[in-house]
Structure formats: structure tokens, C-alpha cells
PDB file of C-alpha atoms and ligand atoms in Angstrom:
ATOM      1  CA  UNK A  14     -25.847  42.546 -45.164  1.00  0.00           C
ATOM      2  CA  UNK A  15     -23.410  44.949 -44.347  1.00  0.00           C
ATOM      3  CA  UNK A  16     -20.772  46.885 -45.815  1.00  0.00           C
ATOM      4  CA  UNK A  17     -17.179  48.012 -44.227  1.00  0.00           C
ATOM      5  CA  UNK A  18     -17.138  51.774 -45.165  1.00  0.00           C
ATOM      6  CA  UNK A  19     -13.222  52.055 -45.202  1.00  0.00           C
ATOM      7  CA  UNK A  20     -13.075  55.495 -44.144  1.00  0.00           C
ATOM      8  CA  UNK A  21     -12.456  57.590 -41.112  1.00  0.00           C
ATOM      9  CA  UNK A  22     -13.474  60.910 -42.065  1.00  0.00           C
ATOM     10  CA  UNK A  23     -16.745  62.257 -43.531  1.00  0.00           C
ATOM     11  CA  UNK A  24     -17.416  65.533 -45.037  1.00  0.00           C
ATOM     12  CA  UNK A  25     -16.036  68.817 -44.467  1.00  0.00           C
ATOM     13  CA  UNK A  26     -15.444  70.574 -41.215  1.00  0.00           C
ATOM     14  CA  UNK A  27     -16.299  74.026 -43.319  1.00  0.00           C
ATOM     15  CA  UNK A  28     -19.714  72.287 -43.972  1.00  0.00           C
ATOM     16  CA  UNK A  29     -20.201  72.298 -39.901  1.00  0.00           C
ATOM     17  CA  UNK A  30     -24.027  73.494 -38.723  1.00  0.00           C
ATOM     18  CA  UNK A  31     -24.907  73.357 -42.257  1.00  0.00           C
ATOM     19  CA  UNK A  32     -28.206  70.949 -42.567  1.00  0.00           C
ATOM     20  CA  UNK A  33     -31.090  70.213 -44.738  1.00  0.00           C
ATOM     21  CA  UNK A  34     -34.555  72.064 -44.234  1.00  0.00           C
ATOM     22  CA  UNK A  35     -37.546  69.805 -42.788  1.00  0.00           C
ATOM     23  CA  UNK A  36     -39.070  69.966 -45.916  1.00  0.00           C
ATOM     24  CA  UNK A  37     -35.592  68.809 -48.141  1.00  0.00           C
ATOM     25  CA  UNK A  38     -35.125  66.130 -45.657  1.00  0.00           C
ATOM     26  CA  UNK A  39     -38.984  64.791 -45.434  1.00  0.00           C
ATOM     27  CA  UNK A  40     -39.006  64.903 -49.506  1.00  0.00           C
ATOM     28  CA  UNK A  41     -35.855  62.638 -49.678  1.00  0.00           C
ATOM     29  CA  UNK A  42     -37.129  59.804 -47.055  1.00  0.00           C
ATOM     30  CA  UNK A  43     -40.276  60.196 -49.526  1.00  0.00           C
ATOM     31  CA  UNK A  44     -38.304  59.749 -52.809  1.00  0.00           C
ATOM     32  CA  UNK A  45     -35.962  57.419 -51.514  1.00  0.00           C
ATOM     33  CA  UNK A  46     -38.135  54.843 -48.385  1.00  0.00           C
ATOM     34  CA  UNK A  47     -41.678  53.598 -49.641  1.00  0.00           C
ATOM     35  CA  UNK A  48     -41.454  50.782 -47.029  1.00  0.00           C
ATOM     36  CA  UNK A  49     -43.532  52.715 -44.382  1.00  0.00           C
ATOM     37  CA  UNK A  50     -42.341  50.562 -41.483  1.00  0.00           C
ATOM     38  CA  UNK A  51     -38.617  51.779 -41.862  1.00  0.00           C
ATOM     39  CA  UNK A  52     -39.724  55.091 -42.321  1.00  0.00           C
ATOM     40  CA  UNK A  53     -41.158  54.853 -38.592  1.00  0.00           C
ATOM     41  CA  UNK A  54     -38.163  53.127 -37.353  1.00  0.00           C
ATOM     42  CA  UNK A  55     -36.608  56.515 -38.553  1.00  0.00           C
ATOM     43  CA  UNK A  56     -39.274  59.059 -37.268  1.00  0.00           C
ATOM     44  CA  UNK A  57     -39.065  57.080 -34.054  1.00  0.00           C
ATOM     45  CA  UNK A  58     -34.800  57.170 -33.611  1.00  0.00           C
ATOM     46  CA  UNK A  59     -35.863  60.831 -34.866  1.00  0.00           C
ATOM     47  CA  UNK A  60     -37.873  61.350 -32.060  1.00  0.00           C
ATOM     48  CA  UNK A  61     -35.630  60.273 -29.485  1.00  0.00           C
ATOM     49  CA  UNK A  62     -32.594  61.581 -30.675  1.00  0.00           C
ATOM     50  CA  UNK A  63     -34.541  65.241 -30.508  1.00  0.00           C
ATOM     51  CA  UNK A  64     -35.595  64.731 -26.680  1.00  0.00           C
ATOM     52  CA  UNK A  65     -32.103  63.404 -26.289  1.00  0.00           C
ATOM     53  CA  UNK A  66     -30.628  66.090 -27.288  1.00  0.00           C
ATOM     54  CA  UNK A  67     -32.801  68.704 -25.850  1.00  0.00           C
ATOM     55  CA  UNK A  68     -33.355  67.215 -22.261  1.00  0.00           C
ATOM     56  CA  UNK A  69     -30.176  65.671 -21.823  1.00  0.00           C
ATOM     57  CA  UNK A  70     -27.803  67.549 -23.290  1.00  0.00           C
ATOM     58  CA  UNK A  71     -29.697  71.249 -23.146  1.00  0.00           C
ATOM     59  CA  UNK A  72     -28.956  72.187 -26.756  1.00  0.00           C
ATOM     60  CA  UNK A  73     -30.752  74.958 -28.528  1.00  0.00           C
ATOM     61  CA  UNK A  74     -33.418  74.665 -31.756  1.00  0.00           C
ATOM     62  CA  UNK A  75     -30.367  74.209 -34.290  1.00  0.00           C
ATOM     63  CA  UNK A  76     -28.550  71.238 -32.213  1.00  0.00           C
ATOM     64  CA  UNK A  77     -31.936  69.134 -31.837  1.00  0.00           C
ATOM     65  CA  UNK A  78     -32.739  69.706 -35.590  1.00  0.00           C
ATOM     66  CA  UNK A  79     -29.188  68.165 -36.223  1.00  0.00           C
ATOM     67  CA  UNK A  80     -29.519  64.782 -34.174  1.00  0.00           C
ATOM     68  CA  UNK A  81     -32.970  64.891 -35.159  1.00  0.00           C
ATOM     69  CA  UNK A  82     -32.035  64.775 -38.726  1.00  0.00           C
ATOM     70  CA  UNK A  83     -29.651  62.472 -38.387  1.00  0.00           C
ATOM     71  CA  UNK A  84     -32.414  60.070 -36.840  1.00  0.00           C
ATOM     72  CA  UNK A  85     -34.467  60.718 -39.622  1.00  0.00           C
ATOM     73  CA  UNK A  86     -32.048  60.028 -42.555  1.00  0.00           C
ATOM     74  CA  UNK A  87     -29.825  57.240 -40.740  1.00  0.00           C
ATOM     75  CA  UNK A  88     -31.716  54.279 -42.987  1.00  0.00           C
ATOM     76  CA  UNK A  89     -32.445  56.317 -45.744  1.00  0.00           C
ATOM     77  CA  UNK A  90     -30.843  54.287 -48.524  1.00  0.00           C
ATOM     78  CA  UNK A  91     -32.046  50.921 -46.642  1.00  0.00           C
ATOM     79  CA  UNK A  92     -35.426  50.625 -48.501  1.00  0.00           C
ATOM     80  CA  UNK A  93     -33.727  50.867 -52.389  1.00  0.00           C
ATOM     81  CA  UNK A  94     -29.969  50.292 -52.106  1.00  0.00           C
ATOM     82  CA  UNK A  95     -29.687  47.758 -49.355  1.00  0.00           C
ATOM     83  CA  UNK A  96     -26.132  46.422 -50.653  1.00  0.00           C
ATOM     84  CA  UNK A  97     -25.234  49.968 -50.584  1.00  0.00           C
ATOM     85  CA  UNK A  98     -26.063  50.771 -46.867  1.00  0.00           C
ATOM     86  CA  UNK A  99     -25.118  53.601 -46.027  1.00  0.00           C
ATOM     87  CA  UNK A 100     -22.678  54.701 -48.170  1.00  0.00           C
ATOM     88  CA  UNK A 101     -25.312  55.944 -50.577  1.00  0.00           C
ATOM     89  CA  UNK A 102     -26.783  58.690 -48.206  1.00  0.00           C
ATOM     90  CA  UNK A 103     -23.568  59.958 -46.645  1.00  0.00           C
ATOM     91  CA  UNK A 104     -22.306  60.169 -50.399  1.00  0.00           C
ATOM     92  CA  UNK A 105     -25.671  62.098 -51.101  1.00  0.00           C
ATOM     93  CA  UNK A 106     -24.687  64.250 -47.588  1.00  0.00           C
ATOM     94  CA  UNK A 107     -21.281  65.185 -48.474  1.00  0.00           C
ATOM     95  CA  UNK A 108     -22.200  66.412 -51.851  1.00  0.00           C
ATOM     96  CA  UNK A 109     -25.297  68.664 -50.253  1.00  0.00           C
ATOM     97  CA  UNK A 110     -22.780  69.797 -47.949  1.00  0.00           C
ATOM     98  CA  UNK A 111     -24.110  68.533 -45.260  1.00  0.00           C
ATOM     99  CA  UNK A 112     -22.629  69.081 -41.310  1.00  0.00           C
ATOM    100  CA  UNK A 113     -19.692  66.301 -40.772  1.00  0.00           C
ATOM    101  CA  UNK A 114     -20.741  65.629 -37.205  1.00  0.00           C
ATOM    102  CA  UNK A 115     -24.518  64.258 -38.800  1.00  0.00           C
ATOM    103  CA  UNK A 116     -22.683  62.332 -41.618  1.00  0.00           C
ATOM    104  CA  UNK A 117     -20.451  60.719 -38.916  1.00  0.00           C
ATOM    105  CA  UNK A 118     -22.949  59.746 -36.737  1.00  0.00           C
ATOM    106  CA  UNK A 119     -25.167  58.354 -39.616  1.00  0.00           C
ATOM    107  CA  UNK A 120     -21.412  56.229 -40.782  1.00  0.00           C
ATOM    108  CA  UNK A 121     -21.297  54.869 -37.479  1.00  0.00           C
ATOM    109  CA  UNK A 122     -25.066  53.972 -36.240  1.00  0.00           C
ATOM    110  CA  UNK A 123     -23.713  50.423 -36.656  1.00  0.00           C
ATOM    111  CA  UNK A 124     -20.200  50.005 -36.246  1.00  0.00           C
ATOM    112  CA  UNK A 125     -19.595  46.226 -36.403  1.00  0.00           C
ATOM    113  CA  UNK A 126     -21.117  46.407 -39.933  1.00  0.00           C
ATOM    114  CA  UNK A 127     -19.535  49.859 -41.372  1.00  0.00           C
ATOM    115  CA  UNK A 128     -16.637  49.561 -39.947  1.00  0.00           C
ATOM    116  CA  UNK A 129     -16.927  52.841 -38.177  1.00  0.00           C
ATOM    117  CA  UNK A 130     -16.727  53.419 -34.397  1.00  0.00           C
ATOM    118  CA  UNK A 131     -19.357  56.064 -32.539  1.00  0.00           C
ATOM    119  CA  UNK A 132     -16.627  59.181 -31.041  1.00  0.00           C
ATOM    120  CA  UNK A 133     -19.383  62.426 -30.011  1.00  0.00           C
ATOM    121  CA  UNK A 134     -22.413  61.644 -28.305  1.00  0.00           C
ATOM    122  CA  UNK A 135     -24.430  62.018 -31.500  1.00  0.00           C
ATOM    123  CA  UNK A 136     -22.780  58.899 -32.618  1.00  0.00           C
ATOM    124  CA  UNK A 137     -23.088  57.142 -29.796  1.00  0.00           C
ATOM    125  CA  UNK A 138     -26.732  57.745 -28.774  1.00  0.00           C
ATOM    126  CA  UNK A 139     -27.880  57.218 -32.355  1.00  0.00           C
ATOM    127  CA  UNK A 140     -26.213  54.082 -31.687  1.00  0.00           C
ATOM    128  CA  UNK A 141     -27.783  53.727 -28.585  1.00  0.00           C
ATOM    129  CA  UNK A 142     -31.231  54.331 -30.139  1.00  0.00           C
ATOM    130  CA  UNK A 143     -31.230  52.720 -33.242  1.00  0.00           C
ATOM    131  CA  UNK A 144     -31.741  48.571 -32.014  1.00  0.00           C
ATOM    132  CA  UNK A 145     -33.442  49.516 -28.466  1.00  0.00           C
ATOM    133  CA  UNK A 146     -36.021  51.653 -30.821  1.00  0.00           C
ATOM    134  CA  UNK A 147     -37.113  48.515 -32.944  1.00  0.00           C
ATOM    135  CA  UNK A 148     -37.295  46.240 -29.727  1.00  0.00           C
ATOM    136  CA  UNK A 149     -39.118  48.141 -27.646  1.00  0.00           C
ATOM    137  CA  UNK A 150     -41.357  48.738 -30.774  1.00  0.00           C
ATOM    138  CA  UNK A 151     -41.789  45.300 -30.943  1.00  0.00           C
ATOM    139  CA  UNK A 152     -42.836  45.035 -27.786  1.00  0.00           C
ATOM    140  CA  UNK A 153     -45.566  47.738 -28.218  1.00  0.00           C
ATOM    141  CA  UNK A 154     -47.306  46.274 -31.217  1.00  0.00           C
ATOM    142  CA  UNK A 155     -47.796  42.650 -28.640  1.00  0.00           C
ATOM    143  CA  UNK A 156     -49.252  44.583 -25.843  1.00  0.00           C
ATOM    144  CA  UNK A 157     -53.075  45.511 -26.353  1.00  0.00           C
ATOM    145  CA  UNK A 158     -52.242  48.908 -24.952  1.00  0.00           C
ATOM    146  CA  UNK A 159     -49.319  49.751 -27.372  1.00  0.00           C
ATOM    147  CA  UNK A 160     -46.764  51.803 -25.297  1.00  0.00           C
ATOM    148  CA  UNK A 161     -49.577  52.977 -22.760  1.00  0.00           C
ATOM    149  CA  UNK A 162     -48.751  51.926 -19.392  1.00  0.00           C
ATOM    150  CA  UNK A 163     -45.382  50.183 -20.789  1.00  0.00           C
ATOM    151  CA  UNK A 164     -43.172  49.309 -17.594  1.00  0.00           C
ATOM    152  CA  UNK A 165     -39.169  49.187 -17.791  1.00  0.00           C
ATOM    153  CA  UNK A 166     -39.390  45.341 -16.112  1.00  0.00           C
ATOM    154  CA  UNK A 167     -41.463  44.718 -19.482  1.00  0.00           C
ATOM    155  CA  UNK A 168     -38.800  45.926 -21.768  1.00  0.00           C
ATOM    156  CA  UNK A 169     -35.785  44.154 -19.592  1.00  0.00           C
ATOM    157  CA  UNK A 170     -37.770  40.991 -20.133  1.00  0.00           C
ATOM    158  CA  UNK A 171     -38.108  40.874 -23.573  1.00  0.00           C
ATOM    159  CA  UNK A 172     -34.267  42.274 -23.894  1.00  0.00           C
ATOM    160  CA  UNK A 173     -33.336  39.111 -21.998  1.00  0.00           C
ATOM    161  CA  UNK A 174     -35.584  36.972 -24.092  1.00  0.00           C
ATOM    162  CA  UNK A 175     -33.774  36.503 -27.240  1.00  0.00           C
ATOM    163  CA  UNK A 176     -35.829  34.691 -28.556  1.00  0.00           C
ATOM    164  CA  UNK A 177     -38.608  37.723 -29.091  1.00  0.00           C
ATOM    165  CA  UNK A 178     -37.774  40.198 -31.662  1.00  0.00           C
ATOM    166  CA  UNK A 179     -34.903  37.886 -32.693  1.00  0.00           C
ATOM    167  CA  UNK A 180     -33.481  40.169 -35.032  1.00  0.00           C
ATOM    168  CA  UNK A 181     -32.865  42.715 -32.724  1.00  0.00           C
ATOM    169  CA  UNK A 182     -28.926  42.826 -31.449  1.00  0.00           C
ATOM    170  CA  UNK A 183     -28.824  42.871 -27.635  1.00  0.00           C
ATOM    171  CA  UNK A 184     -25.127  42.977 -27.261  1.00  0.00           C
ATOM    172  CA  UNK A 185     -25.223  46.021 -29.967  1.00  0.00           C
ATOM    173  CA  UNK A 186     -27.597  47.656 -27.623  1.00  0.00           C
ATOM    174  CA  UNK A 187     -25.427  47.221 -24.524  1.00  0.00           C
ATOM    175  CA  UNK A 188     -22.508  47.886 -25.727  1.00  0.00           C
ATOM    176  CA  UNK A 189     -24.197  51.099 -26.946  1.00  0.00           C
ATOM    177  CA  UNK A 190     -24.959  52.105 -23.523  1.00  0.00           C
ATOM    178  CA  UNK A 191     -21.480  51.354 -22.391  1.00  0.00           C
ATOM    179  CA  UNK A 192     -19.704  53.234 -25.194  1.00  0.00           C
ATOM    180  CA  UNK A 193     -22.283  56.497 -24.426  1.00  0.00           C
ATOM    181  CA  UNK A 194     -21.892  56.324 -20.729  1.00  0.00           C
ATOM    182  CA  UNK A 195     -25.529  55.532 -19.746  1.00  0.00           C
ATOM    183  CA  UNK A 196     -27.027  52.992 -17.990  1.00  0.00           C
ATOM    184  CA  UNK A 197     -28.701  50.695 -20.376  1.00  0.00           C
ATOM    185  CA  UNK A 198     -31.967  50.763 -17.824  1.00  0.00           C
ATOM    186  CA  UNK A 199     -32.068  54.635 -18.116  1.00  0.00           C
ATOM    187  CA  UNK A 200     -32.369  54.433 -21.752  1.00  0.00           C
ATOM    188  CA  UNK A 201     -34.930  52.302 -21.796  1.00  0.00           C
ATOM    189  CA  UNK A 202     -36.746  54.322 -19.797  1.00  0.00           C
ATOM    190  CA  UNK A 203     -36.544  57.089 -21.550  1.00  0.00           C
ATOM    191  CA  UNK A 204     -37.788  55.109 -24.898  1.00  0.00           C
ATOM    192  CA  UNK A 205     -40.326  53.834 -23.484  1.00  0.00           C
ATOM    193  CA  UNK A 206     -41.806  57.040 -22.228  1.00  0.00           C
ATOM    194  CA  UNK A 207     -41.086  59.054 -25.580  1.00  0.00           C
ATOM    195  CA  UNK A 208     -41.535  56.396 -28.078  1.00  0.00           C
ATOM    196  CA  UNK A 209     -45.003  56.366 -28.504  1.00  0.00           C
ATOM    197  CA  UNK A 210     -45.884  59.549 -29.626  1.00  0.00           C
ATOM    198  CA  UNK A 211     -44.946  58.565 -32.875  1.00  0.00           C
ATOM    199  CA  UNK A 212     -47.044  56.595 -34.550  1.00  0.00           C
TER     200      UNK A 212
HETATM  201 FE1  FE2 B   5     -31.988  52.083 -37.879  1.00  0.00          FE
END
């Protein structure tokens, strides 16, 4: 199911560094996603885009609050309004007056289904994140050990098995890593050893 967004610009550049508080955003995923897998799938893209942001690119408190949000509110109309997806929460963004670099990057998380293609590197590494989160969660909940002692030549197997995790779109996931200038093996990596702290 997808849905071509038709636009190419999303809120206001006045609204720039404004953002929700922790609390507004958790009570929204709470109103909005009671399917408590997809609300992992969001703390976990969460996650990463945070250490992302704060490893790789060095930004402050306020930066890694603003990829972390938009991890945490990418699927946030998934659960209810799936025809709607996501045109319902950047609508609900824009009118909260919400930062337009987070309402971009939530717009164009998958671009062969919104239309929309990734520009800053908070586009392109929630991009990046988004698929290679769910497989290599996948792969945790078939392993015993969950992500304990997880391996990157586990992870590169089951990305070249297509039949595992089936859903899960490799060439989306490469052609993430191409578009944000990382090796695809160095993202994995990093998943792998952040991913599991959030359970
Ligand atoms: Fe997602």
C-alpha cells in the first residue's frame, strides 16, 4: 500500500529547530500505534537514528532529539490510517509547527512509495535505517541469543537470503546506503551493535 505524496516541500523553514517535547511525542505514538510491534520498529529506527546522529555526525542534545524524533514518529499513522501513510502525520507536523527538515525526512523514509526522494542526511539515513532495522530484527528474534553475540557475516547472510524476512526490501536497503554514502556493511554493523538495547 502506498501513496505518491505529490509534493516537494514540507512545512515551514520559520518552523526550523522547532520540535515536539518527549512527552508530546511519546503521548501521540500512544494515542495513535496500539500495535506494539510497530511501535518498536519505531523506538528501534529511534535509537539508531540518535547514535547516528551523535557519533557520526557529532551533533549536540537538540540535533539527536530531532533525528531521534523523526525515528520515533516516521510510522506513526501506520497502525490506524494505513491508506493514509504518511500523509496523516506530516499533515499533523505541519500544523504543530513542526521543524521542515523532520517532516521531510519522515515524507521520504520510503521514496519509491511517497514519491519523495531522501536530499540531507536525515533523510537518507532514516532511509537507511528504516528496512535494515526490521531485518536485522528479524534475525534477532531466530537466534537463541537475540542480538548478543550477533556477527555482521550473520546479517549479510540473511540480507542475501531473500527468502527470510521476505518482506523486507533489500534493494531499498542498498540503494539506501548508496544514496547516504555509506557502505552498506558499515551500517549493518552499526545496527547490529546498537539495536538491541531496545527491547
Ligand atoms: Fe518504518
Amino acid at each position: 500500500m502506498s501513496l505518491q505524496l505529490n509534493r516537494s516541500t514540507f512545512g515551514k523553514i520559520e518552523n526550523a529547530g522547532h520540535v515536539l517535547s518527549r512527552e508530546e511525542t511519546d503521548n501521540l505514538l500512544n494515542d495513535w500505534v496500539k500495535n506494539d510491534r510497530l511501535k518498536l520498529h519505531m523506538k528501534q529506527v529511534a535509537h539508531l537514528m540518535k547514535c547516528w546522529a551523535a557519533e557520526k555526525e557529532g551533533f549536540n542534545e537538540a540535533d539527536q532529539w530531532r533525528w531521534e524524533m523523526a525515528g520515533l514518529l516516521h510510522d506513526a499513522d501506520w497502525d490506524q490510517w494505513p491508506e493514509q501513510h504518511c500523509k496523516r502525520i506530516i499533515e499533523y507536523l505541519e500544523d504543530k509547527n513542526v521543524d521542515p527538515e523532520i517532516i521531510r525526512a519522515i515524507a521520504s523514509h520510503g521514496p519509491n512509495h511517497f514519491g519523495v526522494y531522501p536530499e540531507t542526511k536525515m533523510d537518507k539515513m532514516l532511509y537507511a535505517f528504516d528496512e535494515l532495522s526490521g531485518l536485522t530484527h528479524a534475525y534477532s528474534l531466530m537466534r537463541p541469543e537475540g542480538y548478543d553475540g550477533m556477527e555482521l557475516k550473520g546479517i549479510k547472510k540473511r540480507f542475501k537470503d531473500k527468502g527470510f524476512a521476505a518482506a523486507v526490501n533489500r534493494e531499498e536497503i542498498q540503494d539506501a546506503a548508496n544514496r547516504a554514502g555509506v557502505e552498506l556493511e558499515s551500517v549493518m554493523q552499526f545496527v547490529i551493535e546498537r539495536q538491541g538495547v531496545v527491547a
